[in-house]
mmCIF file of C-alpha atoms (C1' of nucleotides) in Angstrom:
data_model
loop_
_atom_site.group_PDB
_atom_site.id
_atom_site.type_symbol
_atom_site.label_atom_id
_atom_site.label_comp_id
_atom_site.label_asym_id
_atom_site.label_seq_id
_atom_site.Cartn_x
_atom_site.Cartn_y
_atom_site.Cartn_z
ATOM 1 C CA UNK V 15 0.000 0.000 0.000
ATOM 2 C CA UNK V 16 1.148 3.354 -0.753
ATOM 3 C CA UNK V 17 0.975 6.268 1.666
ATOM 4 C CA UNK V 18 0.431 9.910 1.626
ATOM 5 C CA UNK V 19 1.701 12.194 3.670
ATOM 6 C CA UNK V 20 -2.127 12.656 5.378
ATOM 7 C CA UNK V 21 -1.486 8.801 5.951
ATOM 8 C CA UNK V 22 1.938 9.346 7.870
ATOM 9 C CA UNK V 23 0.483 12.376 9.755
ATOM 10 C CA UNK V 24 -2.747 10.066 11.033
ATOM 11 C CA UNK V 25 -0.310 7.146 11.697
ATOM 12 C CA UNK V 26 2.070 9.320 13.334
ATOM 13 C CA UNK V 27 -0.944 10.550 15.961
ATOM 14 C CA UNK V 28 -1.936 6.982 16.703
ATOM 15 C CA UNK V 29 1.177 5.952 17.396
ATOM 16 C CA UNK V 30 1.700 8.501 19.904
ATOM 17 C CA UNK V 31 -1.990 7.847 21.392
ATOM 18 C CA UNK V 32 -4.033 5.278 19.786
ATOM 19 C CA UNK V 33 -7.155 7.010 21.495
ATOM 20 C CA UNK V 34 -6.934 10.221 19.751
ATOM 21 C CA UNK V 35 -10.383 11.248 18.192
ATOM 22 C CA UNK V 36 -10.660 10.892 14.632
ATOM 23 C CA UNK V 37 -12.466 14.301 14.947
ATOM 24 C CA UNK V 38 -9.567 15.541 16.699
ATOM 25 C CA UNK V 39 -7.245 14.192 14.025
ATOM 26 C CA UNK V 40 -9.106 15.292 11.402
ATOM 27 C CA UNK V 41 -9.595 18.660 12.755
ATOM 28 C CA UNK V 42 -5.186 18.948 12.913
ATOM 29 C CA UNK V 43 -5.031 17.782 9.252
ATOM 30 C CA UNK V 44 -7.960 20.116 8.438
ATOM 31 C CA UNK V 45 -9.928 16.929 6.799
ATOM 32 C CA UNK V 46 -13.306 15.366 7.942
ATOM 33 C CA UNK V 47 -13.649 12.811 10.253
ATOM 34 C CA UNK V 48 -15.163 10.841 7.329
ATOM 35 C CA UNK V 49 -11.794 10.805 5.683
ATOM 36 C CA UNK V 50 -9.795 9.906 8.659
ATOM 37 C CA UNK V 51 -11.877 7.276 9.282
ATOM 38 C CA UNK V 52 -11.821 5.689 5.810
ATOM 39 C CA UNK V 53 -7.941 6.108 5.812
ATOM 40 C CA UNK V 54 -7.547 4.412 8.784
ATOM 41 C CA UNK V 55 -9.643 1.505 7.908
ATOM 42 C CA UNK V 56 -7.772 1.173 4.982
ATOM 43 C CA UNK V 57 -4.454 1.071 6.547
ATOM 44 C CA UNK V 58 -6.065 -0.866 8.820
ATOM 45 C CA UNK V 59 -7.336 -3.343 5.749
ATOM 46 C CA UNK V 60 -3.544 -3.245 4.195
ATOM 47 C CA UNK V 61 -1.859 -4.268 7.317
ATOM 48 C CA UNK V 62 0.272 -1.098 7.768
ATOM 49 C CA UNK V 63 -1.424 -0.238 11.147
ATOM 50 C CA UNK V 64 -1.065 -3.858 12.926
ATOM 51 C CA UNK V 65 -3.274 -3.155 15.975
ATOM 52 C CA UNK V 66 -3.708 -1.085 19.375
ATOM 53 C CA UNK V 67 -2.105 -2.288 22.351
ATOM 54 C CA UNK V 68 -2.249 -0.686 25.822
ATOM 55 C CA UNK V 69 1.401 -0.076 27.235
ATOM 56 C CA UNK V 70 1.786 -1.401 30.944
ATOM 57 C CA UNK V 71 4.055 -0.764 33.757
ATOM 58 C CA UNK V 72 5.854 -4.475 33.530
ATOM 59 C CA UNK V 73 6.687 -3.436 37.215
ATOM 60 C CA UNK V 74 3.021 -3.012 37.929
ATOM 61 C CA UNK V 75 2.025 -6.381 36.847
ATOM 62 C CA UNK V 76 5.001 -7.524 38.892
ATOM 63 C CA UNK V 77 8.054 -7.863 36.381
ATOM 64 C CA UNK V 78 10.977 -6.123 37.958
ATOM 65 C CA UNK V 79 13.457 -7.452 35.377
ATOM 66 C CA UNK V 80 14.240 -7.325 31.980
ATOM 67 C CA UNK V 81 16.968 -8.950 30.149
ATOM 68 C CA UNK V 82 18.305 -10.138 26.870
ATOM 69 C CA UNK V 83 19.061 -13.531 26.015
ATOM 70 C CA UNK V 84 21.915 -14.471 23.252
ATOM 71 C CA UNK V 85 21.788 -18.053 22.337
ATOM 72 C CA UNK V 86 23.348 -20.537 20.211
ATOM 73 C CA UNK V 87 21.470 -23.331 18.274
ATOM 74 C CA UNK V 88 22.566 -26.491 17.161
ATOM 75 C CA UNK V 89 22.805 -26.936 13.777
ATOM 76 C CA UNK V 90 19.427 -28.693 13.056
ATOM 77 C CA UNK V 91 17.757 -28.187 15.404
ATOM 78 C CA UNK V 92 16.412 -24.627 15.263
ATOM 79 C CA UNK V 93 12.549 -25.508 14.590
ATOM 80 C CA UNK V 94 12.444 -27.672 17.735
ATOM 81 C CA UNK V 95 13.828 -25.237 20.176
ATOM 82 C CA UNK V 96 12.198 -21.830 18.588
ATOM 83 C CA UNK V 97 9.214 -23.621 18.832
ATOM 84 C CA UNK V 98 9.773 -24.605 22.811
ATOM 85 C CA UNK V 99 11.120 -21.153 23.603
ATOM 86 C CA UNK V 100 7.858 -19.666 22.420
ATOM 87 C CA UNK V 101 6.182 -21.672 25.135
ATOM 88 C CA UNK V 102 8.105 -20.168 28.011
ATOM 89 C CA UNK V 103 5.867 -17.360 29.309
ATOM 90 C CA UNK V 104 8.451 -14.807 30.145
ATOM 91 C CA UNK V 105 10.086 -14.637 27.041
ATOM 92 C CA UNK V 106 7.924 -12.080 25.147
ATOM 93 C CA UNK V 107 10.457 -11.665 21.759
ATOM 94 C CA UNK V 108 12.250 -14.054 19.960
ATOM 95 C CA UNK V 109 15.100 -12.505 17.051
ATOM 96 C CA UNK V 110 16.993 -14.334 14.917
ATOM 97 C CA UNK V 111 19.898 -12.700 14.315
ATOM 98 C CA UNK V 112 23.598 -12.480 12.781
ATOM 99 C CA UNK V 113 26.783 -11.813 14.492
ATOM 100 C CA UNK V 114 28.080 -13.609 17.672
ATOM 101 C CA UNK V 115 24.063 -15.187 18.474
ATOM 102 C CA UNK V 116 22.050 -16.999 16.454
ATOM 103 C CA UNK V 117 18.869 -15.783 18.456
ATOM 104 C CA UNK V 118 18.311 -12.751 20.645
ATOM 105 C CA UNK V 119 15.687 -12.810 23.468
ATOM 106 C CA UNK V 120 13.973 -10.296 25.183
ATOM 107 C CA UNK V 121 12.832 -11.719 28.384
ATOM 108 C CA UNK V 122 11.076 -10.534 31.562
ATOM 109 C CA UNK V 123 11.346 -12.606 34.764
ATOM 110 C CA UNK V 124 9.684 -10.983 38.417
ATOM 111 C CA UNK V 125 13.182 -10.711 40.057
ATOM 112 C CA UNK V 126 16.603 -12.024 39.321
ATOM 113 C CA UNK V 127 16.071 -15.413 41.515
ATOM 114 C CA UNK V 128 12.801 -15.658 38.931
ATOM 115 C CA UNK V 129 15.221 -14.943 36.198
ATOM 116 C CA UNK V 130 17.853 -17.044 37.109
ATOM 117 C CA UNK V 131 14.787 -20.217 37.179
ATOM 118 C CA UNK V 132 13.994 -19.020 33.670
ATOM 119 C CA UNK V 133 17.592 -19.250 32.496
ATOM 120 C CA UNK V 134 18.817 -22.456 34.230
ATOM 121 C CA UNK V 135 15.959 -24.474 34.606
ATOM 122 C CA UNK V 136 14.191 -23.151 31.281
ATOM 123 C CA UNK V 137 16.383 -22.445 28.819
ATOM 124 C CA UNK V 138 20.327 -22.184 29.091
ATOM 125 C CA UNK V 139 19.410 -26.251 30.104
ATOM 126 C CA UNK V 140 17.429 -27.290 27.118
ATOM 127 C CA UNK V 141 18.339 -29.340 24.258
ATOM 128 C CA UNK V 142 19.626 -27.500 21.033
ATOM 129 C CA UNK V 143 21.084 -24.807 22.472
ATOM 130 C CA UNK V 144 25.042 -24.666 22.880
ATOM 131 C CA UNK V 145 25.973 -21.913 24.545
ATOM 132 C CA UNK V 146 23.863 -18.876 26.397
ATOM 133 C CA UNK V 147 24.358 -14.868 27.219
ATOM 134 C CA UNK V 148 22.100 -13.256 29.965
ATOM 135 C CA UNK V 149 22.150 -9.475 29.274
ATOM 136 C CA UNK V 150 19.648 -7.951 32.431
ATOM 137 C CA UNK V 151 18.655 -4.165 31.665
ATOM 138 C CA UNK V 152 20.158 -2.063 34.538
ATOM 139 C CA UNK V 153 17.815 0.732 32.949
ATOM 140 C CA UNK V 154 16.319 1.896 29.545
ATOM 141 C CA UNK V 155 17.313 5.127 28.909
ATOM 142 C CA UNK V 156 15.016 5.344 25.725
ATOM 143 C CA UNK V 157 12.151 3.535 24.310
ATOM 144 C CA UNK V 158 10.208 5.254 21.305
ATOM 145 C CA UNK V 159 7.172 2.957 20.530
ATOM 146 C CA UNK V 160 7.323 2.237 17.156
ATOM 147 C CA UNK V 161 8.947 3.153 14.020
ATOM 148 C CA UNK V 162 10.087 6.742 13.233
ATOM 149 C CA UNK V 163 7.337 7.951 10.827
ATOM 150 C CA UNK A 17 -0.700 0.806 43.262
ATOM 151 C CA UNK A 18 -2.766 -2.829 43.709
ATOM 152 C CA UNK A 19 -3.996 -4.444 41.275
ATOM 153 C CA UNK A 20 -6.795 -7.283 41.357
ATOM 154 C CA UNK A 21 -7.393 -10.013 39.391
ATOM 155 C CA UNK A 22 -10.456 -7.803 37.559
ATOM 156 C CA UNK A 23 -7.862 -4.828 37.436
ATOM 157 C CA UNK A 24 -5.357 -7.920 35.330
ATOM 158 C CA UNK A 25 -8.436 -8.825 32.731
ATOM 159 C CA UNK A 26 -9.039 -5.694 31.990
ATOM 160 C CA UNK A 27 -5.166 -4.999 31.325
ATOM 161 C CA UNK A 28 -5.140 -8.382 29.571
ATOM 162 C CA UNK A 29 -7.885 -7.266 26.865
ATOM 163 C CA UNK A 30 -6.769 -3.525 26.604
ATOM 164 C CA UNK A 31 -3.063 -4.716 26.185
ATOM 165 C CA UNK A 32 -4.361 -6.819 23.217
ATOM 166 C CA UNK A 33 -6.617 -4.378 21.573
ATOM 167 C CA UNK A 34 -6.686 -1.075 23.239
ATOM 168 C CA UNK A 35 -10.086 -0.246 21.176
ATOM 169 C CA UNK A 36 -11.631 -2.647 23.087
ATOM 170 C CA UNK A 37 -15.113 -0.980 24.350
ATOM 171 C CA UNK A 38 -15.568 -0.288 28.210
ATOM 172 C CA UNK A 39 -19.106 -2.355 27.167
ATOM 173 C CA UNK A 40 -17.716 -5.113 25.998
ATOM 174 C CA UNK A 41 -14.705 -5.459 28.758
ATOM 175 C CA UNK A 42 -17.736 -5.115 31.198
ATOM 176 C CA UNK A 43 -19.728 -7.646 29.657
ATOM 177 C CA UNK A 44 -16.904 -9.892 29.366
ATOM 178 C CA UNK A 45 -16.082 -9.845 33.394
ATOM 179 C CA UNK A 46 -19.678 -9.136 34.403
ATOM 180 C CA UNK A 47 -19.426 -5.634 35.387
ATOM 181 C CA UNK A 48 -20.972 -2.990 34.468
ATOM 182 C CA UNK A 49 -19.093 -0.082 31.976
ATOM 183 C CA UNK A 50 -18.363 2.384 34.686
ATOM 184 C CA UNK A 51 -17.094 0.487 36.173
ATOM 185 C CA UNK A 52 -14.731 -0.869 34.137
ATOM 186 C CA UNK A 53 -14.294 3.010 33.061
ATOM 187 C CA UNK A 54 -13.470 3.866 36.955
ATOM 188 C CA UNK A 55 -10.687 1.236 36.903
ATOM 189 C CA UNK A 56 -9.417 1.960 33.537
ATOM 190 C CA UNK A 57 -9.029 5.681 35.079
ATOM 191 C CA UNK A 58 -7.266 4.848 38.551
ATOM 192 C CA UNK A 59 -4.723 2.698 36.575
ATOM 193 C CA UNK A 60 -3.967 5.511 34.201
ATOM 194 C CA UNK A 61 -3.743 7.628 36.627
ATOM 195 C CA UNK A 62 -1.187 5.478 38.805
ATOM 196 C CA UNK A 63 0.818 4.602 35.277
ATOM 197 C CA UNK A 64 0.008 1.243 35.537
ATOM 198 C CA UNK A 65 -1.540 1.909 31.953
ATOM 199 C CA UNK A 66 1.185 3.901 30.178
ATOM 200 C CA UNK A 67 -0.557 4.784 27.012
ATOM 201 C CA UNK A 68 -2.060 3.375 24.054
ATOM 202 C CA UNK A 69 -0.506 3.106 20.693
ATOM 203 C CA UNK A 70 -1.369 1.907 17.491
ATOM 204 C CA UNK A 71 1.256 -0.706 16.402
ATOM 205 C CA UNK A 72 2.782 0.462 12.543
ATOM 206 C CA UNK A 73 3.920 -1.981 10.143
ATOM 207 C CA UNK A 74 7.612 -0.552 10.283
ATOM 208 C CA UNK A 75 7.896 -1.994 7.040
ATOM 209 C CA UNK A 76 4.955 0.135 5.502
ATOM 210 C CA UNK A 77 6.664 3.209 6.532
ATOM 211 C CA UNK A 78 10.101 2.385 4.886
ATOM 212 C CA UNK A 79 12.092 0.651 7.499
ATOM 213 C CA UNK A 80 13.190 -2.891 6.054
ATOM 214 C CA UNK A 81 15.971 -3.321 8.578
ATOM 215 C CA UNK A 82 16.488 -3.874 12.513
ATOM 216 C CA UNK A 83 19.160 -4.461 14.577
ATOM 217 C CA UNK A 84 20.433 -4.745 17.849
ATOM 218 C CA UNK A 85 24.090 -2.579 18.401
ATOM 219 C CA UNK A 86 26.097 -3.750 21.252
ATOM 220 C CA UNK A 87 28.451 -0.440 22.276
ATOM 221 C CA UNK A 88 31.256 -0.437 25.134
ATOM 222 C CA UNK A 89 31.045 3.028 26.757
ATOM 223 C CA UNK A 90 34.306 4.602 27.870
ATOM 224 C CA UNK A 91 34.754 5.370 31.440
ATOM 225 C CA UNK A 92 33.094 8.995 32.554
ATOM 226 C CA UNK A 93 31.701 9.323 29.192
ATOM 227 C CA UNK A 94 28.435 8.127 29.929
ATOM 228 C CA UNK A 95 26.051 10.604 30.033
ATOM 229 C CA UNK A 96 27.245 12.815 26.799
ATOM 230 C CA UNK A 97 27.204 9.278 24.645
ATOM 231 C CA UNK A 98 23.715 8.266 25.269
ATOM 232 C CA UNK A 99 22.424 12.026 24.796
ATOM 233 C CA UNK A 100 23.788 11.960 21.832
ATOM 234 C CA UNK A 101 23.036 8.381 20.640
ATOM 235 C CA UNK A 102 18.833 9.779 21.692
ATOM 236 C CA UNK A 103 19.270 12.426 18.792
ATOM 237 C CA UNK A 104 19.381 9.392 16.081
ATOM 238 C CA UNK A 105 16.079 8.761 14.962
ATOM 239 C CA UNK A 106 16.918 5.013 14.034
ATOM 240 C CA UNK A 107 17.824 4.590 17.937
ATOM 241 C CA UNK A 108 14.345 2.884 18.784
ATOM 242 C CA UNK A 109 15.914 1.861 21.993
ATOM 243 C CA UNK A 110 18.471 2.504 24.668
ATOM 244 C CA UNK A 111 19.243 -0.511 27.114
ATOM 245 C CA UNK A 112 21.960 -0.324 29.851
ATOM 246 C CA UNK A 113 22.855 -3.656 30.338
ATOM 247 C CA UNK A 114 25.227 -6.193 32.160
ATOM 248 C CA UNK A 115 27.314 -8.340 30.357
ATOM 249 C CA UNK A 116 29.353 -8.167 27.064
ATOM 250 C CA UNK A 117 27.961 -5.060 26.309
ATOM 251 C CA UNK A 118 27.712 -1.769 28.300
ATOM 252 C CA UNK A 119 25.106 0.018 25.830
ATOM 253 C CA UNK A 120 22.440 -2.378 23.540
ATOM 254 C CA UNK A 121 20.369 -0.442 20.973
ATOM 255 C CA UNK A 122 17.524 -1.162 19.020
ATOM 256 C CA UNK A 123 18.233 0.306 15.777
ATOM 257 C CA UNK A 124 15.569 0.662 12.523
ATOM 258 C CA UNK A 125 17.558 1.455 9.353
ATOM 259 C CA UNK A 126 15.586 2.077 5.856
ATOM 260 C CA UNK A 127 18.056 -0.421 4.374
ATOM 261 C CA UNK A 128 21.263 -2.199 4.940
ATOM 262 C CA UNK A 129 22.734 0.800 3.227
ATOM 263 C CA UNK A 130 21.355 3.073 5.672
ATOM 264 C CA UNK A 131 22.355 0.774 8.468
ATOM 265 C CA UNK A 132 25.365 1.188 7.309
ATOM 266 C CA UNK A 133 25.592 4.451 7.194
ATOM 267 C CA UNK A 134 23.708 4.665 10.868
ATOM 268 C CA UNK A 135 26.843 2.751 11.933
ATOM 269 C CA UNK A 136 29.468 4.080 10.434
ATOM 270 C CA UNK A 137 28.737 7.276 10.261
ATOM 271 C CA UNK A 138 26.648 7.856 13.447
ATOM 272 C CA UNK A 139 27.781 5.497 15.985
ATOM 273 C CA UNK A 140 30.477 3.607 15.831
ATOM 274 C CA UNK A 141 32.467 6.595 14.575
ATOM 275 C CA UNK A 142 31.157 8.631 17.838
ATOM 276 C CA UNK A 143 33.483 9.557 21.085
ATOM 277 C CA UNK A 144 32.612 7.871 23.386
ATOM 278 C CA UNK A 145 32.448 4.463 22.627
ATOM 279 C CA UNK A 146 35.280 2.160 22.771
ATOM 280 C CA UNK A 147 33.788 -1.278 20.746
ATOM 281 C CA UNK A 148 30.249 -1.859 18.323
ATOM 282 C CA UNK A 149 28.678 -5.096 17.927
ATOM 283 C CA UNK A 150 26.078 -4.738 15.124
ATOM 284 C CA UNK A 151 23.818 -7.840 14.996
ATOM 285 C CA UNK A 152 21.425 -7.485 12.114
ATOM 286 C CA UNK A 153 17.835 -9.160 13.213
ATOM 287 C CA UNK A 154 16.944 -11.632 10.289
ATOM 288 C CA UNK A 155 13.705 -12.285 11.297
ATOM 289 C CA UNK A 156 11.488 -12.136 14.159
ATOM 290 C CA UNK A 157 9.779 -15.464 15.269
ATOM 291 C CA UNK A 158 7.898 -14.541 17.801
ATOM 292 C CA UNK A 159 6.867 -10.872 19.365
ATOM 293 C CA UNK A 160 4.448 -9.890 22.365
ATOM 294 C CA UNK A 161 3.451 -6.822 23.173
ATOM 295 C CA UNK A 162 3.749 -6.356 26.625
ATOM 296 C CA UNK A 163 4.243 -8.110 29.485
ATOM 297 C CA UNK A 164 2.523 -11.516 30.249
ATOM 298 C CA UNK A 165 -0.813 -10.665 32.537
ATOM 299 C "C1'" DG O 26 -11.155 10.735 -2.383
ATOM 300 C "C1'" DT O 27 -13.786 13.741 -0.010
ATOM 301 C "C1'" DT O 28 -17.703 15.808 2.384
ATOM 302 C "C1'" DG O 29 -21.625 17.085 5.726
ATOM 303 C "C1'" DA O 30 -25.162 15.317 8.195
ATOM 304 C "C1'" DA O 31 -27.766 11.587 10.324
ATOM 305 C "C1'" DA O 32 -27.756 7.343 12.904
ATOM 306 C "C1'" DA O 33 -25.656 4.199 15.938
ATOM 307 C "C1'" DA O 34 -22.583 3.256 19.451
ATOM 308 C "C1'" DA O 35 -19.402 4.324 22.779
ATOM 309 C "C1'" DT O 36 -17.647 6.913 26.676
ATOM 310 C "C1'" DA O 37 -17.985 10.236 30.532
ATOM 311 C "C1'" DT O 38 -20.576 11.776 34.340
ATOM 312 C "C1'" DT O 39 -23.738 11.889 38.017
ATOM 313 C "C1'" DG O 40 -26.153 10.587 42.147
ATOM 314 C "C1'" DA O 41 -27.226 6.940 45.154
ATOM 315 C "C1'" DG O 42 -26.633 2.431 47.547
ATOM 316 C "C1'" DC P 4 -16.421 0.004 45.014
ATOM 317 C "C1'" DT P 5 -20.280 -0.619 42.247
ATOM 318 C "C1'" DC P 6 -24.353 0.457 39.758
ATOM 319 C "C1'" DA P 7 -28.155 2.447 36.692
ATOM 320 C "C1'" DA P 8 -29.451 6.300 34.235
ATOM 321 C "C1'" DT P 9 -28.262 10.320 31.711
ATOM 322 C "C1'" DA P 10 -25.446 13.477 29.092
ATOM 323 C "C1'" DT P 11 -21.880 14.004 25.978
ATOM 324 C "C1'" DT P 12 -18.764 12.587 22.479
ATOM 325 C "C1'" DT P 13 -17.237 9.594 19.050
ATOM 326 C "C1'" DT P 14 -17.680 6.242 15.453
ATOM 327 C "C1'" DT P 15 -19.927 4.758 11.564
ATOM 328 C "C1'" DT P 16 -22.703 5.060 7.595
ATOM 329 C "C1'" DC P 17 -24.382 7.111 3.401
ATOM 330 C "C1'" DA P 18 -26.084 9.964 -0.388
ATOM 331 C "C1'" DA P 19 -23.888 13.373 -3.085
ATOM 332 C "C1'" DC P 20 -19.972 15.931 -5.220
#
DNA sequence: GTTGAAAAAATATTGAG
DNA sequence: CTCAATATTTTTTCAAC
């Protein structure tokens, strides 16, 4: 799908705050709401705006810690242990990847003693995997929440 | 703030579509919509819920390539490099971490050209930083968008 | 594609238990 | 904290340009 620049201005606002009016929107782009609203279903229709999520406080819910995991795979055996990674609850992104890892993956645990559970009775111990990297975020200095549009 | 196990649904179905109606939450925990709208408020209010954002195909907006950049920070430098590194609007994200690496960022390039270029001619070339680890993410097998509820 | 206006639906607010 | 009822706002639809 091709995009306008109304289309990057109306994706830009939702990204920022997926509850803005489309009267509000379409009162900054000087446009009716009408047209927002068709624009937005059709980006919607095309797959360029993927969905609305709220963002939560992991701490709130009780996840102090976040880390990344770097991980080997055995040659061969990469469906079989993707496929059991995606079962372990506190591992919320799975990257493959190039350089020293073959996968990358963001994790959140409740507290290191949760974390270290995760990492030596979940993963760092399964089969297919040769060699592990635990990475814990001290702090995130910056987070933008999406693509720079 | 504490939550309840209502307070959790309700972040459960707003984290996976924040257009979810108050009606329909209510309806789904057998509440009514005020109330659901009086809980949505207090955990706004206490940050629980940080925001809502629509989720954009990065993709659809030109950005074909991510990455993860470990850096090593020299000593005392700190502060200036990661100011600096926030001014780069392919920096997605700025982790402090343990480890390997003292700095990981999550990078968005248009292309591997532009990565390239993002690299070589914004980061790795930067005072500040002693050792770059670019690991280019091939493909991403599994994402959530939050934390688990 | 866009619009204004009407209809439908959702959210915000209020007052009381 | 929860609710029902009401007021307000937003979303959605649609005939017309």
């Amino acid at each position: 799908m091709k995009l306008d620049d109304t289309d990057r201005e109306i994706l830009r606002m939702l990204q920022a705050d997926a509850r803005t009016p489309f009267s509000e929107i379409a009162r900054r782009i000087d446009m009716s709401s009408a047209t927002v609203h068709d624009r937005v279903g059709r980006m919607e229709e095309a797959g360029v705006i993927e969905g609305y999520h709220a963002t939560v406080d992991p701490k709130a819910v009780g996840y102090g810690v976040r880390a990344l995991v770097g991980l080997r795979v055995e040659q061969g055996r990469e469906e079989d242990a993707l496929g059991r990674l995606r079962e372990i609850e506190g591992v919320r992104a799975i990257h493959l990847t190039t350089g020293e890892w073959d996968v990358i993956l963001r994790v959140v645990a409740e507290d290191t003693d949760s974390l270290r559970e995760l990492m030596f009775e979940g993963i760092a111990d399964m089969d297919g995997f040769s060699r592990s990297q635990t990475m814990i975020v001290l702090g995130t200095d910056y987070e933008a929440d999406g693509p720079p549009i």
